[in-house]
């Protein structure tokens, strides 16, 4: 069992858990992910590593409550334990060569973009961070991000905080103002990563995206996480999760992300019924 | 008393039209009376050819003799002398091409039902056997086994019996390998696999799940930091092959690995009680003609698909699946589209499968491997309506270990290179066996390899000990 030693509610739909997993913590690197299973009935679900502490032997995961597993996960707190916690999986991000980088986090993607910005910043790269959220209430990790970059730009869809607009607007503004980046790292919803990749393509800036595909084992066994990159089928779990955003077939990835949409609704209804019974 | 019947005592089974709607075991198993009757068909040959056909050399005539005398407990111990997973082997071994193929009774009539008798003995012991597992005397040596499938578990069991402190590292959350993620409940109940694994734990084997070797620890670290004296790699053939045709990434195309893992390991057949979903659709095509394809097709049928077809590019005689599995699939209503090869998969605008275009094939002359070649019949293209396609055309070894163990020699197919008689790899103290070495093969061959390696590792570690002294 893997004890949850800390839980923080970051906003209405986003929570953080710090999990005791010494073996995973020893090897974890930014860009890698873990797979957890809550209990015997649970699904195996991948989460990108948001932070790790080798001394404490812990790994931090930040999740948004979107479906069955995250809803159930959010019902747990410090003192509870997860049945399974496997990792670190996937390839670590290759950040060494970059001197000047724009790191972009869309919504929950900020949680995954943050360790990358932190590592780049520690390595001495100049980091601009652009984080986009729906509104002021959805903002996460603002202080942590501010400490891990030279400039932090907050964008909100409704203008309730920072500048009103999408992350792509800010990036375009910076590029048009003559900002030079060796690379852009974009992590967030598929549509956002696609938009960033399309924006940087004419500029020829290397753009790295992180694919959080549906998968079971995370070791290359199921092939559920197939993603087409430069016309070739890759497995996000072992060949990624980072890929060149200019080469990823996002349209296919978006379609594939909906494979179990119907079942996901069914599972949620099932859970709601069970909870209703418990409350009765 | 000899039973001269030319036929095996029949195996009681669930009716096809009942079983194709549930996940309970298809074959129900012999009663004690049936087992004794069948055991009396064995001639107890002085030079038993059946044993030569068995990769782990089970003392077949001896155990069958004990069954005939109703000494079931003793029969179990006789099997256990050489085999660590009898309840599994009795169910999933291809006896028809191994022990039973060599049986002298097969010269005239059916061979002795060795597999069914092995299964009976193992099941009897699980229910009635005396629990006595003498703990081996520890010899002070530590061995790591990577992968808790048939090869790893066999190797672990044999070494533990010799007094080694054995730790098995398993990537999944449940040990068993293909026995739990691949082979369905109706062919091998998971409770049986669990019972076999519990027996290993009783003799002191430690199993660490959720440990992906190559990621969380490297093979090198096992030998250095973690202090293991030797390592056995039995990581299987986990990497699914795809056909490389258009439309293979459409929604509704699964690898057999994904499809079967969702169902068997994650229990998607009990969704939404279990969280893992599976989507079946009405019309399912399974590509391939092996045991994995049969398992996938029979699962799809049980999950309510109206039409399930096996699509295989060669003919009936070329199908690599066991004849028993093919027959079971047919009885359960699976359709066989033979000499038929998919060319592309067609989808809807929003990315879901709609049809699969295939071409008819014809058999030609045998190739160098003896298998008949196949050629396309030009102009024979046709479309099948499908909403699920399961690709079951094979697996190759997972690259995680080889990509993180630079001094481990592998061949062009990604298989670990070993000395066949010992399982020794190019890296000192590291042994390997099973599908990770051979590519996808059978449970019993993997067990045989695990056994061979355990023997060789014991000798290697004994020598090492003497050198140090």
XYZ file of C-alpha atoms in Angstrom, chain B residues 19-333:
315
model
C -21.097 -20.883 -21.393
C -20.859 -18.318 -24.181
C -22.746 -15.990 -21.869
C -20.678 -16.438 -18.704
C -17.030 -16.361 -17.627
C -17.170 -19.564 -15.554
C -14.771 -22.331 -16.475
C -15.799 -24.215 -19.617
C -14.397 -27.615 -18.662
C -15.811 -28.740 -15.341
C -13.225 -31.401 -14.538
C -13.237 -35.157 -13.885
C -14.838 -36.670 -10.830
C -12.679 -39.123 -8.855
C -14.477 -42.019 -10.581
C -13.831 -40.606 -14.042
C -10.179 -40.015 -13.153
C -9.675 -43.561 -11.920
C -11.388 -44.954 -15.015
C -9.188 -42.868 -17.306
C -6.034 -43.660 -15.324
C -6.712 -47.338 -15.985
C -6.188 -46.704 -19.691
C -2.462 -46.061 -19.096
C -0.183 -49.003 -19.995
C 2.603 -47.750 -17.607
C 5.155 -48.293 -20.335
C 8.627 -49.333 -19.185
C 10.116 -46.712 -21.495
C 7.492 -43.986 -21.286
C 7.594 -41.829 -24.404
C 5.101 -39.372 -22.909
C 7.741 -38.025 -20.499
C 9.997 -37.182 -23.440
C 7.226 -34.997 -24.775
C 6.971 -33.005 -21.550
C 9.162 -29.898 -21.259
C 9.365 -30.310 -17.457
C 9.515 -34.134 -17.519
C 6.567 -34.893 -15.281
C 6.727 -38.565 -14.171
C 3.522 -39.302 -16.031
C 3.048 -43.098 -15.747
C 3.952 -42.991 -12.051
C 1.448 -40.311 -11.160
C -1.245 -41.909 -13.283
C -0.533 -45.246 -11.566
C -1.166 -43.562 -8.228
C -4.431 -42.093 -9.530
C -5.548 -45.573 -10.590
C -4.916 -46.701 -6.989
C -6.892 -43.657 -5.749
C -3.742 -42.330 -4.073
C -4.470 -38.768 -5.185
C -2.324 -37.062 -2.594
C 0.711 -39.146 -3.543
C -0.033 -38.543 -7.216
C 0.108 -34.811 -6.563
C 3.478 -35.041 -4.874
C 4.773 -37.130 -7.764
C 3.838 -34.348 -10.224
C 5.246 -31.712 -7.882
C 8.657 -33.346 -7.993
C 9.175 -31.769 -11.406
C 6.352 -29.301 -12.043
C 5.462 -26.297 -9.947
C 2.142 -25.315 -11.534
C 0.180 -28.538 -12.203
C -3.289 -26.974 -11.953
C -2.249 -24.513 -14.642
C -0.503 -27.014 -16.923
C -3.373 -29.455 -16.727
C -5.533 -26.722 -18.220
C -3.446 -24.807 -20.722
C -0.653 -27.120 -21.940
C -0.927 -28.250 -25.557
C -0.862 -31.921 -24.509
C -1.941 -33.006 -27.990
C 1.439 -31.973 -29.376
C 3.486 -32.927 -26.297
C 2.949 -35.813 -23.858
C -0.273 -37.135 -25.375
C 1.189 -37.034 -28.892
C 3.746 -39.662 -27.785
C 1.325 -41.906 -25.877
C 1.367 -45.475 -27.216
C -2.390 -45.713 -26.876
C -2.521 -43.032 -29.535
C -1.356 -45.657 -32.070
C -4.845 -47.108 -31.914
C -7.436 -44.727 -30.564
C -7.154 -41.714 -28.345
C -4.147 -41.184 -26.093
C -4.500 -41.273 -22.314
C -5.989 -37.952 -21.152
C -2.800 -36.923 -19.341
C -3.752 -33.254 -19.136
C -7.171 -33.946 -17.679
C -5.660 -36.291 -15.104
C -3.026 -33.755 -14.127
C -5.742 -31.160 -13.680
C -7.846 -33.557 -11.625
C -4.953 -34.336 -9.278
C -4.060 -30.674 -8.797
C -7.685 -29.668 -8.179
C -8.192 -32.568 -5.789
C -5.124 -31.554 -3.816
C -6.225 -27.912 -3.631
C -9.489 -29.050 -2.033
C -8.403 -32.033 0.056
C -4.607 -32.051 0.277
C -2.783 -31.794 3.572
C -1.042 -28.458 3.895
C 2.482 -29.353 4.685
C 5.146 -27.185 3.234
C 8.461 -27.853 4.917
C 10.419 -24.603 4.860
C 13.720 -25.075 3.109
C 16.938 -24.403 5.014
C 18.197 -20.936 3.939
C 21.549 -21.067 2.142
C 22.295 -17.360 2.558
C 22.077 -16.448 -1.137
C 19.733 -13.908 -2.705
C 18.214 -14.263 -6.157
C 16.031 -11.765 -8.032
C 13.449 -12.911 -10.560
C 12.116 -10.321 -12.974
C 8.564 -11.083 -14.087
C 6.013 -13.210 -12.228
C 4.824 -15.220 -15.223
C 5.206 -18.966 -15.814
C 8.989 -18.812 -16.382
C 9.721 -16.578 -13.400
C 7.410 -18.376 -10.996
C 8.873 -21.765 -11.904
C 12.416 -20.491 -11.506
C 11.499 -18.822 -8.195
C 9.842 -21.974 -6.845
C 12.748 -24.238 -7.750
C 15.345 -21.901 -6.230
C 13.309 -21.309 -3.072
C 13.095 -25.076 -2.571
C 16.898 -25.145 -2.649
C 17.109 -22.541 0.111
C 17.653 -19.340 -1.843
C 16.018 -16.126 -0.684
C 14.023 -15.312 -3.814
C 12.383 -11.975 -4.605
C 10.130 -11.789 -7.652
C 9.630 -8.329 -9.184
C 6.371 -7.891 -11.080
C 5.393 -4.810 -13.107
C 1.654 -5.390 -12.766
C -0.282 -5.227 -9.519
C -0.981 -8.966 -9.551
C 1.550 -11.767 -10.102
C 0.900 -14.404 -12.749
C 1.907 -12.753 -16.003
C 0.029 -14.110 -18.986
C -1.843 -16.477 -16.659
C -3.690 -13.487 -15.186
C -3.709 -10.833 -17.910
C -3.918 -13.034 -20.991
C -5.688 -16.342 -20.424
C -9.375 -15.776 -19.628
C -11.143 -16.847 -16.486
C -13.230 -19.428 -18.366
C -10.089 -21.285 -19.397
C -8.002 -20.737 -16.276
C -9.787 -19.413 -13.184
C -7.683 -16.737 -11.498
C -8.346 -18.315 -8.113
C -6.275 -21.298 -9.276
C -3.363 -19.096 -10.293
C -3.585 -17.350 -6.938
C -3.512 -20.657 -5.085
C -0.360 -21.691 -6.965
C 1.292 -18.365 -6.143
C 0.262 -18.623 -2.486
C 2.106 -21.940 -2.347
C 5.276 -20.204 -3.512
C 4.842 -17.560 -0.833
C 4.475 -20.315 1.752
C 7.922 -21.641 0.897
C 9.367 -18.173 1.368
C 9.237 -16.505 -2.067
C 8.786 -12.729 -1.758
C 6.729 -11.104 -4.496
C 7.040 -7.368 -5.044
C 4.322 -6.067 -7.358
C 4.209 -2.611 -9.007
C 7.951 -2.856 -9.747
C 8.879 -2.139 -13.351
C 12.457 -3.328 -13.638
C 14.278 -1.184 -16.173
C 12.533 1.864 -14.728
C 12.413 1.718 -10.945
C 15.582 -0.392 -10.715
C 17.910 -1.624 -13.433
C 19.187 -5.193 -13.698
C 22.629 -3.822 -12.842
C 21.280 -2.217 -9.663
C 19.705 -5.511 -8.625
C 23.167 -7.097 -8.771
C 24.957 -4.214 -7.051
C 22.916 -1.885 -4.800
C 20.221 -4.431 -4.016
C 22.733 -7.196 -3.352
C 21.275 -10.054 -5.382
C 23.740 -12.812 -6.275
C 22.002 -13.653 -9.542
C 19.049 -12.483 -11.629
C 16.569 -14.392 -13.770
C 14.731 -12.438 -16.469
C 11.346 -13.816 -17.441
C 9.653 -10.698 -18.741
C 7.675 -12.421 -21.477
C 6.568 -11.123 -24.834
C 4.610 -8.064 -23.938
C 4.923 -5.842 -26.971
C 1.884 -6.169 -29.241
C 2.349 -6.307 -33.007
C 0.042 -4.347 -35.271
C -0.567 -4.915 -38.968
C 0.583 -1.517 -40.109
C -2.510 -0.961 -42.240
C -4.595 2.168 -42.716
C -7.138 2.845 -40.000
C -5.466 0.822 -37.261
C -5.614 3.737 -34.821
C -9.348 4.261 -35.234
C -11.464 4.082 -32.101
C -12.547 0.491 -31.630
C -9.267 -1.156 -32.671
C -7.599 -2.932 -29.771
C -4.472 -5.008 -29.506
C -5.382 -8.425 -28.099
C -3.180 -7.508 -25.130
C -5.255 -4.446 -24.324
C -8.561 -6.215 -24.907
C -7.661 -9.255 -22.806
C -5.933 -7.256 -20.053
C -8.965 -5.043 -19.630
C -11.167 -8.117 -19.309
C -8.998 -10.584 -17.400
C -6.750 -8.508 -15.181
C -8.931 -5.431 -14.761
C -12.243 -7.343 -14.770
C -13.920 -5.060 -17.295
C -16.544 -7.792 -17.749
C -17.826 -6.694 -14.375
C -17.972 -2.967 -15.281
C -19.287 -0.718 -13.709
C -18.760 -2.637 -10.443
C -15.112 -2.547 -11.508
C -13.960 0.800 -12.893
C -12.201 -0.396 -16.053
C -14.424 -0.190 -19.135
C -14.438 -2.180 -22.362
C -16.446 -1.463 -25.473
C -17.541 -4.466 -27.508
C -19.996 -3.341 -30.142
C -22.236 -5.654 -32.151
C -19.840 -6.970 -34.761
C -16.344 -7.969 -33.764
C -13.479 -9.141 -35.965
C -10.460 -10.784 -34.368
C -7.387 -10.865 -36.605
C -5.152 -13.915 -36.151
C -5.372 -17.671 -35.746
C -3.556 -18.413 -32.501
C -4.718 -19.187 -28.977
C -4.741 -15.484 -28.145
C -7.134 -14.839 -31.038
C -9.430 -17.643 -29.806
C -9.380 -16.212 -26.275
C -10.235 -12.735 -27.535
C -13.057 -14.019 -29.773
C -14.588 -16.096 -26.992
C -14.396 -13.135 -24.596
C -16.114 -10.879 -27.131
C -18.884 -13.455 -27.533
C -19.368 -13.617 -23.773
C -19.550 -9.848 -23.529
C -22.576 -9.846 -25.801
C -21.272 -9.241 -29.320
C -23.857 -10.452 -31.832
C -21.318 -11.577 -34.372
C -17.712 -12.523 -33.717
C -15.426 -13.526 -36.574
C -11.904 -14.864 -36.584
C -10.182 -13.384 -39.628
C -7.094 -15.394 -40.556
C -4.997 -15.114 -43.679
C -4.138 -18.792 -43.976
C -6.305 -21.911 -43.869
C -7.767 -24.089 -41.113
C -4.792 -26.471 -41.086
C -2.341 -23.607 -40.665
C -4.001 -22.096 -37.598
C -1.527 -22.174 -34.713
C -4.246 -22.378 -32.035
C -4.861 -25.650 -30.209
C -7.541 -27.703 -31.916
C -9.476 -27.829 -28.647
C -9.607 -24.028 -28.496
C -10.714 -23.775 -32.119
C -13.456 -26.333 -31.487
C -14.601 -24.525 -28.360
C -14.766 -21.233 -30.246
C -16.788 -22.848 -33.049
C -19.184 -24.475 -30.590
C -19.738 -21.116 -28.967
C -20.753 -19.530 -32.249
